PDB file of C-alpha atoms in Angstrom:
ATOM      1  CA  MET A 901      54.340  56.692  95.356  1.00  0.00           C
ATOM      2  CA  THR A 902      56.441  59.762  94.932  1.00  0.00           C
ATOM      3  CA  ASP A 903      59.338  57.864  95.089  1.00  0.00           C
ATOM      4  CA  THR A 904      62.604  59.795  93.086  1.00  0.00           C
ATOM      5  CA  VAL A 905      65.848  59.514  94.300  1.00  0.00           C
ATOM      6  CA  LEU A 906      65.587  58.577  97.863  1.00  0.00           C
ATOM      7  CA  GLN A 907      66.778  54.744  97.076  1.00  0.00           C
ATOM      8  CA  PRO A 908      68.803  53.768  99.564  1.00  0.00           C
ATOM      9  CA  ASP A 909      72.525  54.473  98.417  1.00  0.00           C
ATOM     10  CA  THR A 910      75.541  52.038  99.335  1.00  0.00           C
ATOM     11  CA  GLN A 911      78.801  52.960  99.850  1.00  0.00           C
ATOM     12  CA  GLU A 912      82.175  52.245  99.412  1.00  0.00           C
ATOM     13  CA  ILE A 913      85.342  52.225 100.171  1.00  0.00           C
ATOM     14  CA  VAL A 914      88.342  52.488  97.957  1.00  0.00           C
ATOM     15  CA  VAL A 915      92.024  52.082  98.429  1.00  0.00           C
ATOM     16  CA  ASP A 916      93.846  52.706  95.258  1.00  0.00           C
ATOM     17  CA  GLU A 917      97.317  52.297  95.528  1.00  0.00           C
ATOM     18  CA  VAL A 918     100.295  51.421  93.023  1.00  0.00           C
ATOM     19  CA  PHE A 919     102.957  48.735  94.032  1.00  0.00           C
ATOM     20  CA  PRO A 920     106.394  48.001  92.293  1.00  0.00           C
ATOM     21  CA  HIS A 921     106.134  44.105  91.821  1.00  0.00           C
ATOM     22  CA  ALA A 922     104.411  42.459  89.337  1.00  0.00           C
ATOM     23  CA  PRO A 923     100.726  42.056  89.247  1.00  0.00           C
ATOM     24  CA  GLU A 924     101.734  38.067  88.870  1.00  0.00           C
ATOM     25  CA  THR A 925     103.094  38.543  92.750  1.00  0.00           C
ATOM     26  CA  ILE A 926     100.770  40.391  93.294  1.00  0.00           C
ATOM     27  CA  TRP A 927      97.699  37.980  92.619  1.00  0.00           C
ATOM     28  CA  LYS A 928     100.410  35.824  94.368  1.00  0.00           C
ATOM     29  CA  THR A 929      99.497  37.874  97.809  1.00  0.00           C
ATOM     30  CA  LEU A 930      96.032  37.610  96.967  1.00  0.00           C
ATOM     31  CA  THR A 931      95.085  34.233  96.152  1.00  0.00           C
ATOM     32  CA  THR A 932      97.082  31.900  97.902  1.00  0.00           C
ATOM     33  CA  ALA A 933      96.360  30.464 101.399  1.00  0.00           C
ATOM     34  CA  GLU A 934      99.662  31.734 103.161  1.00  0.00           C
ATOM     35  CA  LEU A 935      99.961  34.621 101.696  1.00  0.00           C
ATOM     36  CA  MET A 936      96.472  36.214 102.282  1.00  0.00           C
ATOM     37  CA  GLY A 937      97.759  35.476 106.166  1.00  0.00           C
ATOM     38  CA  ARG A 938     100.401  36.939 106.485  1.00  0.00           C
ATOM     39  CA  TRP A 939      99.353  41.114 104.622  1.00  0.00           C
ATOM     40  CA  LEU A 940      95.186  40.308 105.202  1.00  0.00           C
ATOM     41  CA  MET A 941      93.766  37.580 107.665  1.00  0.00           C
ATOM     42  CA  MET A 942      94.224  33.453 107.157  1.00  0.00           C
ATOM     43  CA  PRO A 943      91.465  32.296 105.051  1.00  0.00           C
ATOM     44  CA  ALA A 944      89.592  28.709 106.033  1.00  0.00           C
ATOM     45  CA  GLY A 945      89.080  27.440 103.354  1.00  0.00           C
ATOM     46  CA  PHE A 946      89.691  29.774 100.242  1.00  0.00           C
ATOM     47  CA  GLU A 947      90.520  28.265  96.996  1.00  0.00           C
ATOM     48  CA  PRO A 948      91.054  31.036  93.941  1.00  0.00           C
ATOM     49  CA  ILE A 949      87.725  29.139  92.743  1.00  0.00           C
ATOM     50  CA  GLU A 950      84.252  31.083  91.525  1.00  0.00           C
ATOM     51  CA  GLY A 951      81.336  29.090  93.914  1.00  0.00           C
ATOM     52  CA  LYS A 952      83.745  28.695  96.690  1.00  0.00           C
ATOM     53  CA  ARG A 953      82.739  29.566 100.185  1.00  0.00           C
ATOM     54  CA  PHE A 954      85.334  30.126 102.759  1.00  0.00           C
ATOM     55  CA  THR A 955      85.506  32.098 106.089  1.00  0.00           C
ATOM     56  CA  TYR A 956      88.528  35.450 108.325  1.00  0.00           C
ATOM     57  CA  GLN A 957      88.007  34.819 111.820  1.00  0.00           C
ATOM     58  CA  THR A 958      87.939  38.341 113.912  1.00  0.00           C
ATOM     59  CA  THR A 959      86.934  39.933 116.701  1.00  0.00           C
ATOM     60  CA  PRO A 960      84.369  39.106 118.217  1.00  0.00           C
ATOM     61  CA  ALA A 961      81.272  41.428 119.392  1.00  0.00           C
ATOM     62  CA  GLY A 962      78.455  41.320 121.388  1.00  0.00           C
ATOM     63  CA  ASP A 963      76.180  38.023 120.216  1.00  0.00           C
ATOM     64  CA  TRP A 964      78.400  38.463 117.033  1.00  0.00           C
ATOM     65  CA  ASP A 965      81.915  35.364 116.649  1.00  0.00           C
ATOM     66  CA  GLY A 966      83.646  37.104 114.880  1.00  0.00           C
ATOM     67  CA  THR A 967      82.928  34.505 111.953  1.00  0.00           C
ATOM     68  CA  ILE A 968      83.312  36.267 108.267  1.00  0.00           C
ATOM     69  CA  HIS A 969      81.633  34.728 105.763  1.00  0.00           C
ATOM     70  CA  CYS A 970      83.448  34.717 102.454  1.00  0.00           C
ATOM     71  CA  GLN A 971      81.952  33.069  98.553  1.00  0.00           C
ATOM     72  CA  VAL A 972      83.816  33.507  95.593  1.00  0.00           C
ATOM     73  CA  LEU A 973      81.927  35.448  92.789  1.00  0.00           C
ATOM     74  CA  GLU A 974      84.700  36.421  90.324  1.00  0.00           C
ATOM     75  CA  VAL A 975      88.440  35.364  89.110  1.00  0.00           C
ATOM     76  CA  LYS A 976      90.493  36.539  86.538  1.00  0.00           C
ATOM     77  CA  PRO A 977      93.957  35.835  87.372  1.00  0.00           C
ATOM     78  CA  ASN A 978      96.263  38.398  87.218  1.00  0.00           C
ATOM     79  CA  GLU A 979      92.969  41.211  86.699  1.00  0.00           C
ATOM     80  CA  ARG A 980      90.213  41.051  89.438  1.00  0.00           C
ATOM     81  CA  LEU A 981      89.473  38.510  92.238  1.00  0.00           C
ATOM     82  CA  THR A 982      85.734  39.424  94.107  1.00  0.00           C
ATOM     83  CA  TYR A 983      84.539  37.592  96.633  1.00  0.00           C
ATOM     84  CA  ALA A 984      81.627  38.215  98.973  1.00  0.00           C
ATOM     85  CA  TRP A 985      81.870  39.533 102.456  1.00  0.00           C
ATOM     86  CA  LYS A 986      79.162  38.885 105.619  1.00  0.00           C
ATOM     87  CA  GLY A 987      79.565  39.241 108.837  1.00  0.00           C
ATOM     88  CA  GLY A 988      77.570  41.052 111.707  1.00  0.00           C
ATOM     89  CA  HIS A 989      75.027  39.993 114.421  1.00  0.00           C
ATOM     90  CA  ALA A 990      72.158  42.576 114.662  1.00  0.00           C
ATOM     91  CA  GLY A 991      72.158  42.603 118.056  1.00  0.00           C
ATOM     92  CA  ASN A 992      75.358  44.600 117.671  1.00  0.00           C
ATOM     93  CA  THR A 993      76.039  48.620 116.852  1.00  0.00           C
ATOM     94  CA  GLY A 994      79.150  50.042 115.505  1.00  0.00           C
ATOM     95  CA  TYR A 995      81.409  47.447 114.985  1.00  0.00           C
ATOM     96  CA  GLY A 996      79.859  44.219 115.125  1.00  0.00           C
ATOM     97  CA  SER A 997      76.537  45.717 113.449  1.00  0.00           C
ATOM     98  CA  PRO A 998      75.109  43.469 110.457  1.00  0.00           C
ATOM     99  CA  LEU A 999      76.474  43.450 106.559  1.00  0.00           C
ATOM    100  CA  ASP A1000      76.062  42.190 103.493  1.00  0.00           C
ATOM    101  CA  THR A1001      79.288  43.994 101.143  1.00  0.00           C
ATOM    102  CA  VAL A1002      81.393  42.705  98.400  1.00  0.00           C
ATOM    103  CA  VAL A1003      85.052  43.002  98.338  1.00  0.00           C
ATOM    104  CA  THR A1004      87.108  43.297  95.249  1.00  0.00           C
ATOM    105  CA  PHE A1005      90.034  43.539  93.909  1.00  0.00           C
ATOM    106  CA  ILE A1006      91.149  45.114  90.584  1.00  0.00           C
ATOM    107  CA  LEU A1007      94.255  44.690  89.511  1.00  0.00           C
ATOM    108  CA  SER A1008      96.487  46.601  86.114  1.00  0.00           C
ATOM    109  CA  ARG A1009     100.274  48.255  84.870  1.00  0.00           C
ATOM    110  CA  ALA A1010     101.164  51.088  86.328  1.00  0.00           C
ATOM    111  CA  GLY A1011     104.672  51.976  84.653  1.00  0.00           C
ATOM    112  CA  ASN A1012     106.948  49.283  86.278  1.00  0.00           C
ATOM    113  CA  GLY A1013     104.700  48.073  88.520  1.00  0.00           C
ATOM    114  CA  THR A1014     100.588  47.487  89.628  1.00  0.00           C
ATOM    115  CA  ARG A1015      97.901  49.659  90.136  1.00  0.00           C
ATOM    116  CA  LEU A1016      95.831  47.580  92.787  1.00  0.00           C
ATOM    117  CA  ARG A1017      92.815  48.813  93.458  1.00  0.00           C
ATOM    118  CA  LEU A1018      90.369  48.148  96.595  1.00  0.00           C
ATOM    119  CA  VAL A1019      86.417  48.205  96.691  1.00  0.00           C
ATOM    120  CA  HIS A1020      84.373  47.256  99.324  1.00  0.00           C
ATOM    121  CA  SER A1021      81.154  47.246  98.740  1.00  0.00           C
ATOM    122  CA  GLY A1022      77.712  47.402  99.616  1.00  0.00           C
ATOM    123  CA  PHE A1023      78.078  49.143 103.409  1.00  0.00           C
ATOM    124  CA  VAL A1024      73.989  51.145 102.677  1.00  0.00           C
ATOM    125  CA  LEU A1025      73.475  54.223 103.358  1.00  0.00           C
ATOM    126  CA  PRO A1026      70.170  56.356 103.219  1.00  0.00           C
ATOM    127  CA  LYS A1027      70.669  58.759 100.313  1.00  0.00           C
ATOM    128  CA  ASN A1028      70.748  61.971 101.898  1.00  0.00           C
ATOM    129  CA  GLU A1029      73.002  64.662 101.697  1.00  0.00           C
ATOM    130  CA  THR A1030      72.348  66.851 104.123  1.00  0.00           C
ATOM    131  CA  ALA A1031      71.839  64.087 107.226  1.00  0.00           C
ATOM    132  CA  TYR A1032      75.574  63.229 106.840  1.00  0.00           C
ATOM    133  CA  ARG A1033      75.966  67.603 106.764  1.00  0.00           C
ATOM    134  CA  LYS A1034      73.643  67.688 110.581  1.00  0.00           C
ATOM    135  CA  MET A1035      75.997  63.966 111.371  1.00  0.00           C
ATOM    136  CA  GLY A1036      78.615  66.917 111.725  1.00  0.00           C
ATOM    137  CA  GLU A1037      82.077  66.111 112.620  1.00  0.00           C
ATOM    138  CA  GLY A1038      81.374  62.201 112.961  1.00  0.00           C
ATOM    139  CA  TRP A1039      80.480  61.985 109.396  1.00  0.00           C
ATOM    140  CA  LYS A1040      82.836  64.761 107.916  1.00  0.00           C
ATOM    141  CA  LYS A1041      85.859  62.887 110.338  1.00  0.00           C
ATOM    142  CA  VAL A1042      84.228  60.155 108.789  1.00  0.00           C
ATOM    143  CA  VAL A1043      84.602  60.893 104.849  1.00  0.00           C
ATOM    144  CA  LYS A1044      87.589  61.987 105.639  1.00  0.00           C
ATOM    145  CA  ASN A1045      89.212  59.556 106.055  1.00  0.00           C
ATOM    146  CA  ILE A1046      87.385  57.576 103.407  1.00  0.00           C
ATOM    147  CA  GLY A1047      88.871  60.253 101.301  1.00  0.00           C
ATOM    148  CA  ALA A1048      92.089  60.013 102.294  1.00  0.00           C
ATOM    149  CA  LEU A1049      91.685  56.198 101.307  1.00  0.00           C
ATOM    150  CA  ALA A1050      91.523  56.796  97.474  1.00  0.00           C
ATOM    151  CA  GLY A1051      95.384  57.098  96.394  1.00  0.00           C
ATOM    152  CA  GLY A1052      95.912  57.123 100.357  1.00  0.00           C
ATOM    153  CA  GLU A1053     100.333  56.385  99.942  1.00  0.00           C
ATOM    154  CA  ASP A1054     101.643  56.948 103.223  1.00  0.00           C
TER     155      ASP A1054
ATOM    156  CA  MET B 775      73.320  60.874 124.980  1.00  0.00           C
ATOM    157  CA  ILE B 776      70.331  59.274 123.006  1.00  0.00           C
ATOM    158  CA  GLN B 777      71.103  55.622 123.006  1.00  0.00           C
ATOM    159  CA  THR B 778      71.502  53.745 119.527  1.00  0.00           C
ATOM    160  CA  ALA B 779      68.962  52.699 117.529  1.00  0.00           C
ATOM    161  CA  PRO B 780      70.674  48.878 116.474  1.00  0.00           C
ATOM    162  CA  ILE B 781      71.595  48.625 112.504  1.00  0.00           C
ATOM    163  CA  THR B 782      68.673  46.384 112.029  1.00  0.00           C
ATOM    164  CA  THR B 783      66.159  49.043 113.127  1.00  0.00           C
ATOM    165  CA  ILE B 784      68.135  51.187 111.611  1.00  0.00           C
ATOM    166  CA  MET B 785      68.360  49.687 107.959  1.00  0.00           C
ATOM    167  CA  ARG B 786      64.501  48.943 108.649  1.00  0.00           C
ATOM    168  CA  ALA B 787      63.293  51.967 109.375  1.00  0.00           C
ATOM    169  CA  LEU B 788      65.126  53.580 106.079  1.00  0.00           C
ATOM    170  CA  ALA B 789      63.770  51.005 103.943  1.00  0.00           C
ATOM    171  CA  ASP B 790      60.974  51.607 103.137  1.00  0.00           C
ATOM    172  CA  PRO B 791      59.995  54.669 100.457  1.00  0.00           C
ATOM    173  CA  THR B 792      57.341  56.277 101.832  1.00  0.00           C
ATOM    174  CA  ARG B 793      59.784  56.539 105.116  1.00  0.00           C
ATOM    175  CA  ARG B 794      62.453  57.437 103.906  1.00  0.00           C
ATOM    176  CA  ALA B 795      60.333  60.223 101.861  1.00  0.00           C
ATOM    177  CA  VAL B 796      59.521  61.992 105.322  1.00  0.00           C
ATOM    178  CA  PHE B 797      62.939  61.240 106.938  1.00  0.00           C
ATOM    179  CA  GLU B 798      64.216  63.660 104.344  1.00  0.00           C
ATOM    180  CA  GLN B 799      61.529  65.733 105.409  1.00  0.00           C
ATOM    181  CA  ILE B 800      62.274  66.117 108.404  1.00  0.00           C
ATOM    182  CA  VAL B 801      66.009  66.575 108.265  1.00  0.00           C
ATOM    183  CA  ASN B 802      65.472  69.495 105.303  1.00  0.00           C
ATOM    184  CA  SER B 803      63.612  71.411 107.689  1.00  0.00           C
ATOM    185  CA  ASP B 804      65.353  72.630 111.484  1.00  0.00           C
ATOM    186  CA  GLU B 805      62.013  71.347 113.083  1.00  0.00           C
ATOM    187  CA  ILE B 806      58.098  70.380 111.601  1.00  0.00           C
ATOM    188  CA  THR B 807      55.219  69.693 112.006  1.00  0.00           C
ATOM    189  CA  VAL B 808      52.744  66.596 110.868  1.00  0.00           C
ATOM    190  CA  VAL B 809      50.250  68.483 109.841  1.00  0.00           C
ATOM    191  CA  GLU B 810      52.722  70.320 107.760  1.00  0.00           C
ATOM    192  CA  LEU B 811      54.347  66.411 107.015  1.00  0.00           C
ATOM    193  CA  THR B 812      50.925  65.594 105.811  1.00  0.00           C
ATOM    194  CA  ARG B 813      51.022  68.302 103.635  1.00  0.00           C
ATOM    195  CA  ALA B 814      54.511  67.396 102.043  1.00  0.00           C
ATOM    196  CA  SER B 815      53.515  63.971 101.392  1.00  0.00           C
ATOM    197  CA  THR B 816      51.533  61.197  99.075  1.00  0.00           C
ATOM    198  CA  VAL B 817      50.298  59.544 101.817  1.00  0.00           C
ATOM    199  CA  THR B 818      47.437  60.185 105.563  1.00  0.00           C
ATOM    200  CA  GLN B 819      48.273  62.472 108.480  1.00  0.00           C
ATOM    201  CA  GLY B 820      47.020  58.480 110.181  1.00  0.00           C
ATOM    202  CA  ALA B 821      50.157  57.054 107.595  1.00  0.00           C
ATOM    203  CA  VAL B 822      53.099  59.530 108.369  1.00  0.00           C
ATOM    204  CA  SER B 823      52.425  59.174 112.076  1.00  0.00           C
ATOM    205  CA  GLN B 824      53.321  56.271 112.094  1.00  0.00           C
ATOM    206  CA  HIS B 825      57.001  55.947 110.035  1.00  0.00           C
ATOM    207  CA  LEU B 826      57.554  59.102 112.293  1.00  0.00           C
ATOM    208  CA  LYS B 827      57.197  56.271 115.971  1.00  0.00           C
ATOM    209  CA  ALA B 828      59.515  54.194 112.910  1.00  0.00           C
ATOM    210  CA  LEU B 829      61.238  56.631 113.207  1.00  0.00           C
ATOM    211  CA  LYS B 830      61.366  57.427 116.649  1.00  0.00           C
ATOM    212  CA  LEU B 831      62.733  54.234 117.161  1.00  0.00           C
ATOM    213  CA  ALA B 832      65.265  54.281 115.792  1.00  0.00           C
ATOM    214  CA  GLY B 833      66.302  56.758 117.270  1.00  0.00           C
ATOM    215  CA  LEU B 834      66.539  58.882 114.159  1.00  0.00           C
ATOM    216  CA  VAL B 835      63.890  61.756 114.762  1.00  0.00           C
ATOM    217  CA  THR B 836      63.192  63.184 117.697  1.00  0.00           C
ATOM    218  CA  GLU B 837      60.062  65.419 119.528  1.00  0.00           C
ATOM    219  CA  ARG B 838      59.040  67.961 121.304  1.00  0.00           C
ATOM    220  CA  PRO B 839      55.929  68.714 122.401  1.00  0.00           C
ATOM    221  CA  GLU B 840      54.292  72.193 122.550  1.00  0.00           C
ATOM    222  CA  GLY B 841      50.999  73.580 123.690  1.00  0.00           C
ATOM    223  CA  ARG B 842      48.979  71.901 121.452  1.00  0.00           C
ATOM    224  CA  LYS B 843      51.549  71.174 118.594  1.00  0.00           C
ATOM    225  CA  VAL B 844      54.473  68.104 118.334  1.00  0.00           C
ATOM    226  CA  TYR B 845      57.679  69.160 116.162  1.00  0.00           C
ATOM    227  CA  TYR B 846      60.091  66.074 114.856  1.00  0.00           C
ATOM    228  CA  ARG B 847      63.515  67.014 114.205  1.00  0.00           C
ATOM    229  CA  ALA B 848      66.418  64.482 112.940  1.00  0.00           C
ATOM    230  CA  GLU B 849      68.810  63.736 115.337  1.00  0.00           C
ATOM    231  CA  PRO B 850      71.455  62.297 112.785  1.00  0.00           C
ATOM    232  CA  GLU B 851      73.627  61.215 115.708  1.00  0.00           C
ATOM    233  CA  GLY B 852      71.081  57.573 114.706  1.00  0.00           C
ATOM    234  CA  LEU B 853      72.662  57.190 111.988  1.00  0.00           C
ATOM    235  CA  ALA B 854      76.239  57.023 113.937  1.00  0.00           C
ATOM    236  CA  PRO B 855      76.137  53.182 113.773  1.00  0.00           C
ATOM    237  CA  LEU B 856      75.679  52.815 109.677  1.00  0.00           C
ATOM    238  CA  VAL B 857      78.891  55.352 110.117  1.00  0.00           C
ATOM    239  CA  ASP B 858      81.155  53.769 112.544  1.00  0.00           C
ATOM    240  CA  TRP B 859      81.122  50.005 110.966  1.00  0.00           C
ATOM    241  CA  MET B 860      82.080  52.199 107.560  1.00  0.00           C
ATOM    242  CA  SER B 861      85.112  53.913 108.779  1.00  0.00           C
ATOM    243  CA  HIS B 862      85.741  50.875 110.922  1.00  0.00           C
ATOM    244  CA  TYR B 863      86.722  49.338 107.536  1.00  0.00           C
ATOM    245  CA  GLY B 864      88.329  52.227 105.347  1.00  0.00           C
ATOM    246  CA  THR B 865      90.428  52.138 109.139  1.00  0.00           C
ATOM    247  CA  PHE B 866      91.466  48.795 108.661  1.00  0.00           C
ATOM    248  CA  TRP B 867      92.155  48.778 105.099  1.00  0.00           C
ATOM    249  CA  ARG B 868      94.301  51.261 104.450  1.00  0.00           C
ATOM    250  CA  GLU B 869      96.734  49.135 107.182  1.00  0.00           C
ATOM    251  CA  ARG B 870      96.136  45.818 105.467  1.00  0.00           C
ATOM    252  CA  PHE B 871      97.596  47.494 102.051  1.00  0.00           C
ATOM    253  CA  ALA B 872     100.380  49.130 104.882  1.00  0.00           C
ATOM    254  CA  ASP B 873     101.224  45.325 105.769  1.00  0.00           C
ATOM    255  CA  LEU B 874     100.894  44.343 101.255  1.00  0.00           C
ATOM    256  CA  ARG B 875     103.461  46.834 101.016  1.00  0.00           C
ATOM    257  CA  THR B 876     105.793  45.672 103.452  1.00  0.00           C
ATOM    258  CA  LEU B 877     104.939  41.720 103.221  1.00  0.00           C
ATOM    259  CA  LEU B 878     105.744  42.098  99.701  1.00  0.00           C
ATOM    260  CA  LYS B 879     108.861  43.675  99.777  1.00  0.00           C
ATOM    261  CA  GLU B 880     110.125  40.405 101.997  1.00  0.00           C
ATOM    262  CA  ILE B 881     109.089  38.092  99.277  1.00  0.00           C
ATOM    263  CA  ASP B 882     110.037  40.309  96.265  1.00  0.00           C
ATOM    264  CA  PRO B 883     112.749  42.572  96.744  1.00  0.00           C
TER     265      PRO B 883
END
């Protein structure tokens, strides 16, 4: 078996921005259901406790009812919050297709504010840059989108 | 326009390391025959043919018969479903961050 450099690659989305607010304030927006609902989505059954399962409700697609199943994996108050993010259905392509990913929020002090880094990881893509290059414009657009996310400050 | 395969078919097609190697070979050449693919592989021509079948089903490879030969080429569009889904989330998170900024201004002026 030749199995060199052919591991499937998991891609991640990174959004990294500095906010002029204390880490404690941002932590509240990440871990208080009512506040989460005001910027992200209203969770059902969320508590910032490791192992806790909760859900988000999004737009259904095909055989998927739009439920995102999450489980808290790591809680370090004011520093790091990680949860599993699973959803989708095998019958869908594009939006609504199966997803088995992990969302991590990392907080660190930055001057008088806080750097918040979101990493959404576990998007499985074949490790094959040539394939992406050959995908032409579509792929380039995506890469540009993802590239723009790193520190993308409007 | 080729009908894209369900994302699980694509993932399953690419989960097998030998099949992935075959796909890489095809991607790295403009067109390639089974014989050439087998030469570059550690498995039999029969096995390569089976892998080609799975890749065709997943919409990752197309074939062009010419005389007694069949030429295979990569269909990068086949990866689109994976990419679409990811791109959806790229946009999603960036918009959420903008909403978070607005919320923070409200609760912590």
